[in-house]
JSON list of C-alpha atoms in Angstrom, two decimals:
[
{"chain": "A", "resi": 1, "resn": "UNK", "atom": "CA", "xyz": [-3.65, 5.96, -11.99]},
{"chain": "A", "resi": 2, "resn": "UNK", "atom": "CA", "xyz": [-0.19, 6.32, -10.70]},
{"chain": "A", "resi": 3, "resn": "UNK", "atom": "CA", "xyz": [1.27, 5.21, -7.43]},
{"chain": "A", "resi": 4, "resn": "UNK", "atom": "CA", "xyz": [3.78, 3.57, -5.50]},
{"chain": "A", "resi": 5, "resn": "UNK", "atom": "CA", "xyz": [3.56, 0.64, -2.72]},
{"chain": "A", "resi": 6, "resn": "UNK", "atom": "CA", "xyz": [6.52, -0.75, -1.25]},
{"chain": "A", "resi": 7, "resn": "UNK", "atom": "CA", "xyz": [6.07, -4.94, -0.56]},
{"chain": "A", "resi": 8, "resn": "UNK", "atom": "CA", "xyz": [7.96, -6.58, 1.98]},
{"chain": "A", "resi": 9, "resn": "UNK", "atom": "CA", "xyz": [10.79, -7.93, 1.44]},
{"chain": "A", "resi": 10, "resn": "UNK", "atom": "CA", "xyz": [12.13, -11.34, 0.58]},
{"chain": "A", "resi": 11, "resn": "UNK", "atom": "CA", "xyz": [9.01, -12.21, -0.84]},
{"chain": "A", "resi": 12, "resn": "UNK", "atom": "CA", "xyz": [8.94, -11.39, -4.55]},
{"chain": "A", "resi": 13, "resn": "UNK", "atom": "CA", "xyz": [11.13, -11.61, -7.27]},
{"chain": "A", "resi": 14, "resn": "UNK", "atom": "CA", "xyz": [10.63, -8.30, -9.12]},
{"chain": "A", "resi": 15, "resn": "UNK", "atom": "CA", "xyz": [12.89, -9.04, -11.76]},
{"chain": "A", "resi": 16, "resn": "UNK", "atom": "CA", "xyz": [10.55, -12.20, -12.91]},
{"chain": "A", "resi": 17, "resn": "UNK", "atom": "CA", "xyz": [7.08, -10.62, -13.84]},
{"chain": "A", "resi": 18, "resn": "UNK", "atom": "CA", "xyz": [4.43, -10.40, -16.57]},
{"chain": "A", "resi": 19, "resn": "UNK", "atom": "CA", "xyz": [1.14, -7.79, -16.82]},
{"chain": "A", "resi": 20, "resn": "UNK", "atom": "CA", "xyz": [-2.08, -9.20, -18.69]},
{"chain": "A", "resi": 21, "resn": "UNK", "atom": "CA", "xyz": [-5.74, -7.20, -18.84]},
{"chain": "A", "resi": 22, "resn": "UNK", "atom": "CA", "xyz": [-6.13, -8.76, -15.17]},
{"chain": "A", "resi": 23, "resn": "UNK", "atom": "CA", "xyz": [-3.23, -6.73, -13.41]},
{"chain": "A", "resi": 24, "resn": "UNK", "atom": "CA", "xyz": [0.86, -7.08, -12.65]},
{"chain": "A", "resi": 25, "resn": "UNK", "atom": "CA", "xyz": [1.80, -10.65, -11.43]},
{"chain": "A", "resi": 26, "resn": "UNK", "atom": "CA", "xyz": [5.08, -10.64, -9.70]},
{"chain": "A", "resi": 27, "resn": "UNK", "atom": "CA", "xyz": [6.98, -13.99, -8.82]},
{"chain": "A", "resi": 28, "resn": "UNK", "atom": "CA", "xyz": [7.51, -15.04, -5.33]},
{"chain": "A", "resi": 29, "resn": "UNK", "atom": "CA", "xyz": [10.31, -17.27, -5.95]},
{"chain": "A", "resi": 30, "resn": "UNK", "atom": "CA", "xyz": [12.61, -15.03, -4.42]},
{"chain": "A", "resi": 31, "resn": "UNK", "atom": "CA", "xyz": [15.26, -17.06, -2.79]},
{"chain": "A", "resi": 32, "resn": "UNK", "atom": "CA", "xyz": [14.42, -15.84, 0.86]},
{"chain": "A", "resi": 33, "resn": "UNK", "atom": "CA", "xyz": [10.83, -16.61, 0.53]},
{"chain": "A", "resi": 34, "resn": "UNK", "atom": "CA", "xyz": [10.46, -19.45, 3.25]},
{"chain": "A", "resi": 35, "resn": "UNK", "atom": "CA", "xyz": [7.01, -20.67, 1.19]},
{"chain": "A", "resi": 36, "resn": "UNK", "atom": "CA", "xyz": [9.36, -20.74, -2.65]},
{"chain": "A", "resi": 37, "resn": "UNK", "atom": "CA", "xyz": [9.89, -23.95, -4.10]},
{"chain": "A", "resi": 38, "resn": "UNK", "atom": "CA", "xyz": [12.59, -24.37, -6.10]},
{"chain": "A", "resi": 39, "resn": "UNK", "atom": "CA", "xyz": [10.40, -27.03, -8.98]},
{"chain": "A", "resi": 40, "resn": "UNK", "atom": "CA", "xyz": [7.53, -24.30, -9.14]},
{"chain": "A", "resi": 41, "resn": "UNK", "atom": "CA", "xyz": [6.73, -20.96, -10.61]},
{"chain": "A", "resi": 42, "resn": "UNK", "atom": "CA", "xyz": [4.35, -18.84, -8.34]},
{"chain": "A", "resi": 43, "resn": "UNK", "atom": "CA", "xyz": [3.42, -15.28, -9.49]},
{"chain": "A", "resi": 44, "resn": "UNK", "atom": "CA", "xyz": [0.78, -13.21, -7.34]},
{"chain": "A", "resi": 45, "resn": "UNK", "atom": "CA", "xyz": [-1.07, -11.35, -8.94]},
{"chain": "A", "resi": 46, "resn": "UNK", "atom": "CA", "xyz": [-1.11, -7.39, -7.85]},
{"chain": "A", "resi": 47, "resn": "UNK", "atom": "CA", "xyz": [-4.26, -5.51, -8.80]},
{"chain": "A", "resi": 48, "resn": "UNK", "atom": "CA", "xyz": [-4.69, -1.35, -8.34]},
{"chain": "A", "resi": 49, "resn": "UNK", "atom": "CA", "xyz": [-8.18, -0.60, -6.48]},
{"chain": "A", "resi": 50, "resn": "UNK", "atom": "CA", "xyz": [-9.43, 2.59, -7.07]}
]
């Protein structure tokens, strides 16, 4: 499957991700993300639906 999705901005931290058998988890400590705490690692984790 091949596709594209554009996520709003100031949320995730592309350049801080990992991919296991369950999907692409991208970080969300992106320094504009109101909810990111700086003592914490949060990844969410992005799954394709057919």
């Amino acid at each position: 499957m091949i596709t594209e999705s554009y996520f709003e901005g100031g949320i995730y931290f592309p350049n801080n991700h990992f991919i296991t058998e369950k999907g692409l988890y991208l970080s969300t400590n992106n320094p504009e993300n109101p909810d990111a705490e700086e003592d914490a690692f949060r990844f969410e984790l992005i799954e394709l639906i057919d």
